Coordinates of C-alpha atoms in Angstrom, one line a residue:
X64 CA -36.7 -0.5 -8.8
X65 CA -35.1 -3.7 -7.8
X66 CA -32.3 -4.3 -5.1
X67 CA -28.4 -4.9 -6.2
X68 CA -28.1 -7.3 -2.8
X69 CA -26.9 -10.8 -3.4
X70 CA -30.4 -13.4 -2.4
X71 CA -29.7 -14.4 0.2
X72 CA -29.2 -18.7 0.4
X73 CA -30.1 -21.1 2.8
X74 CA -27.7 -21.6 5.8
X75 CA -25.7 -24.4 5.6
X76 CA -24.5 -27.2 8.1
X77 CA -22.0 -27.6 10.4
X78 CA -18.4 -27.9 7.7
X79 CA -14.8 -28.8 8.7
X80 CA -12.5 -25.3 8.9
X81 CA -11.4 -25.3 6.1
X82 CA -14.0 -26.2 3.9
X83 CA -16.2 -23.6 5.4
X84 CA -13.0 -21.5 5.0
X85 CA -13.3 -22.5 0.9
X86 CA -17.4 -21.0 1.4
X87 CA -16.8 -17.9 2.6
X88 CA -13.8 -17.2 0.3
X89 CA -15.9 -18.6 -2.2
X90 CA -18.9 -15.8 -1.5
X91 CA -16.8 -13.6 -1.0
X92 CA -14.7 -13.8 -4.7
X93 CA -18.9 -13.2 -5.9
X94 CA -19.3 -10.2 -3.6
X95 CA -16.2 -8.2 -4.6
X96 CA -16.6 -9.5 -8.3
X97 CA -19.5 -7.6 -8.9
X98 CA -19.6 -4.8 -6.3
X99 CA -16.1 -4.1 -5.6
X100 CA -14.6 -3.6 -2.3
X101 CA -15.4 -0.5 -1.0
X102 CA -19.5 -1.0 -2.3
X103 CA -19.6 -4.7 -1.1
X104 CA -20.9 -5.3 3.1
X105 CA -19.9 -8.3 5.1
X106 CA -23.4 -9.1 5.5
X107 CA -24.1 -9.5 1.7
X108 CA -20.8 -12.1 2.0
X109 CA -22.8 -14.1 5.0
X110 CA -25.8 -13.7 3.7
X111 CA -24.5 -15.3 0.2
X112 CA -22.5 -18.0 1.9
X113 CA -25.4 -19.2 4.1
X114 CA -23.7 -18.2 7.0
X115 CA -24.6 -15.8 10.3
X116 CA -22.4 -12.7 10.3
X117 CA -20.6 -14.3 13.8
X118 CA -19.9 -17.1 11.7
X119 CA -17.8 -15.3 9.1
X120 CA -15.7 -13.4 11.8
X121 CA -14.3 -16.0 13.5
X122 CA -12.6 -17.3 10.1
X123 CA -12.0 -13.4 8.7
X124 CA -11.4 -10.6 11.8
X125 CA -12.9 -7.8 8.9
X126 CA -14.0 -7.0 5.3
X127 CA -9.6 -5.9 4.6
X128 CA -8.5 -9.3 6.2
X129 CA -11.1 -11.4 4.1
X130 CA -9.7 -9.3 0.3
X131 CA -7.0 -10.0 1.5
X132 CA -7.1 -13.3 2.0
X133 CA -9.4 -13.6 -1.2
X134 CA -6.3 -11.7 -3.9
X135 CA -3.4 -13.9 -2.8
X136 CA -5.6 -16.9 -3.3
X137 CA -6.3 -15.4 -6.8
X138 CA -2.2 -13.9 -7.2
X139 CA -1.2 -17.7 -6.2
X140 CA -3.9 -19.2 -9.3
X141 CA -2.2 -16.8 -11.6
X142 CA 1.6 -17.8 -10.4
X143 CA 1.0 -21.1 -10.5
X144 CA -0.5 -21.5 -14.1
X145 CA 2.2 -19.9 -15.1
X146 CA 5.4 -22.0 -13.8
X147 CA 3.1 -25.2 -14.5
X148 CA 3.6 -23.7 -18.0
X149 CA 7.1 -23.2 -18.0
X150 CA 8.1 -26.6 -16.4
X151 CA 5.3 -28.8 -18.1
X152 CA 7.5 -29.0 -21.9
X153 CA 10.6 -28.6 -22.7
X154 CA 10.3 -27.4 -25.9
X155 CA 10.4 -23.3 -25.9
X156 CA 8.1 -22.9 -28.9
X157 CA 5.3 -24.7 -26.6
X158 CA 6.3 -22.7 -23.4
X159 CA 5.6 -19.2 -24.9
X160 CA 1.9 -20.6 -25.6
X161 CA 1.5 -21.8 -22.4
X162 CA 2.5 -19.2 -20.5
X163 CA 0.2 -16.6 -22.8
X164 CA -2.3 -19.2 -22.4
X165 CA -2.4 -19.2 -18.9
X166 CA -3.3 -16.0 -18.8
X167 CA -6.1 -16.2 -21.0
X168 CA -7.5 -18.8 -18.8
X169 CA -6.9 -16.7 -16.0
X170 CA -9.2 -14.1 -16.8
X171 CA -11.3 -16.2 -18.0
X172 CA -12.4 -18.3 -15.3
X173 CA -15.7 -18.9 -14.0
X174 CA -16.4 -16.4 -12.1
X175 CA -14.4 -12.9 -12.5
X176 CA -11.9 -13.5 -9.7
X177 CA -9.0 -11.7 -12.3
X178 CA -10.5 -8.4 -11.9
X179 CA -9.2 -8.4 -7.9
X180 CA -6.1 -9.0 -9.2
X181 CA -6.0 -6.9 -12.1
X182 CA -8.8 -4.2 -11.0
X183 CA -8.4 -4.1 -8.1
X184 CA -10.6 -0.8 -6.6
X185 CA -8.2 -0.8 -3.8
X186 CA -4.9 -1.3 -5.6
X187 CA -3.8 2.4 -3.2
X188 CA -3.5 -0.3 -0.3
X189 CA 0.0 -1.2 0.8
X190 CA -1.0 -4.9 1.4
X191 CA -3.0 -4.7 -1.4
X192 CA -0.7 -3.3 -4.3
X193 CA 2.3 -5.3 -2.0
X194 CA 0.5 -9.2 -2.7
X195 CA -0.5 -8.1 -6.9
X196 CA 3.7 -6.6 -7.1
X197 CA 4.3 -10.2 -5.9
X198 CA 2.6 -11.9 -7.3
X199 CA 3.6 -10.3 -11.1
X200 CA 7.2 -10.1 -10.0
X201 CA 6.5 -14.7 -9.4
X202 CA 5.2 -14.7 -12.9
X203 CA 8.0 -12.6 -14.5
X204 CA 10.9 -14.7 -12.8
X205 CA 9.2 -17.8 -13.5
X206 CA 10.0 -16.4 -17.4
X207 CA 13.1 -15.1 -17.0
X208 CA 14.3 -18.5 -15.1
X209 CA 13.9 -20.1 -18.6
X210 CA 15.0 -17.6 -21.2
X211 CA 18.7 -16.7 -18.9
X212 CA 18.8 -20.1 -18.7
X213 CA 18.8 -20.5 -22.5
X214 CA 20.0 -17.9 -24.4
X215 CA 22.3 -17.1 -21.5
X216 CA 20.5 -13.2 -21.6
X217 CA 22.4 -11.4 -18.0
X218 CA 19.4 -11.7 -15.0
X219 CA 18.6 -7.8 -15.7
X220 CA 18.3 -8.8 -19.6
X221 CA 15.9 -12.1 -19.1
X222 CA 13.6 -9.8 -16.8
X223 CA 13.2 -7.4 -18.5
X224 CA 12.1 -9.7 -21.6
X225 CA 10.3 -11.6 -19.6
X226 CA 8.1 -8.8 -18.5
X227 CA 7.3 -7.9 -22.0
X228 CA 6.0 -11.7 -22.8
X229 CA 4.1 -11.4 -19.3
X230 CA 2.5 -7.7 -20.4
X231 CA 1.7 -8.9 -23.7
X232 CA -0.3 -11.8 -21.8
X233 CA -2.7 -9.9 -19.6
X234 CA -3.7 -7.2 -21.7
X235 CA -4.1 -9.4 -24.4
X236 CA -5.7 -11.7 -22.8
X237 CA -8.6 -9.2 -20.7
X238 CA -8.4 -7.3 -24.5
X239 CA -9.5 -10.9 -25.4
X240 CA -12.3 -10.9 -22.6
X241 CA -13.5 -7.6 -23.2
X242 CA -14.5 -8.6 -27.1
X243 CA -15.0 -12.2 -26.6
X244 CA -16.8 -13.9 -29.2
X245 CA -15.0 -12.2 -31.8
X246 CA -12.0 -14.7 -31.9
X247 CA -12.2 -18.6 -29.8
X248 CA -9.6 -19.0 -27.4
X249 CA -7.3 -21.3 -29.0
X250 CA -6.9 -19.1 -32.1
X251 CA -6.4 -16.2 -29.9
X252 CA -3.8 -17.3 -27.9
X253 CA -2.0 -19.0 -31.0
X254 CA -1.8 -15.4 -32.6
X255 CA -0.4 -13.6 -29.2
X256 CA 2.4 -16.9 -28.6
X257 CA 3.3 -16.3 -32.6
X258 CA 4.2 -12.9 -31.9
X259 CA 6.1 -13.8 -28.9
X260 CA 7.9 -16.2 -30.2
X261 CA 8.9 -14.0 -33.1
X262 CA 10.8 -11.4 -31.5
X263 CA 12.2 -14.3 -28.4
X264 CA 13.9 -17.2 -30.2
X265 CA 16.0 -14.9 -32.1
X266 CA 18.0 -14.7 -29.0
X267 CA 20.8 -16.9 -29.4
X268 CA 20.7 -20.5 -27.4
X269 CA 23.7 -21.0 -24.9
X270 CA 26.4 -22.3 -27.2
X271 CA 25.6 -26.6 -27.1
X272 CA 22.3 -26.6 -26.4
X273 CA 20.3 -27.7 -29.1
X274 CA 17.1 -25.4 -30.6
X275 CA 13.2 -26.0 -30.2
X276 CA 10.4 -25.2 -31.2

């Protein structure tokens, strides 16, 4: 029976600290996505990165700290995608399309890092849960700010509507990825953003604001 341990990579030359950190995070992503937190070993990550274990520990004192750093990187990536979708246009239908597309692009990104955010085997860890919750809130708040500003909804209403949109986007994106090949990405995003738009576009805009989309 073949071993599932990562194939060792040739030892790498000396890199600037920032570049080395990024290299180690990339190696850790590959190992954690393939094996989960509990089955992953620092030896495997060091081998994947092509460094010695002491070099790995110079940057991250332990496996949990490495996992948290990687998780924070991915939570920030998703949050940035959603914020860019909100800020990239004044057309609200395009904003909805962009927000849904942000989740589809995140789960479809090379490397499967979305699993660390949505399917972590360490969700019972307080810091992991707090990081994921912080990312979810940031995405919801980015959407809620636009909804409140354009519809005059109360903060509570805007946040509930925004959580519905982000929840729809996340769930449908993960479903689509599991069934990948049945629908092209753009068709899937258009279907789900149209569904969301049919609901959210019915809310009245603030008086004096021109309709868009």
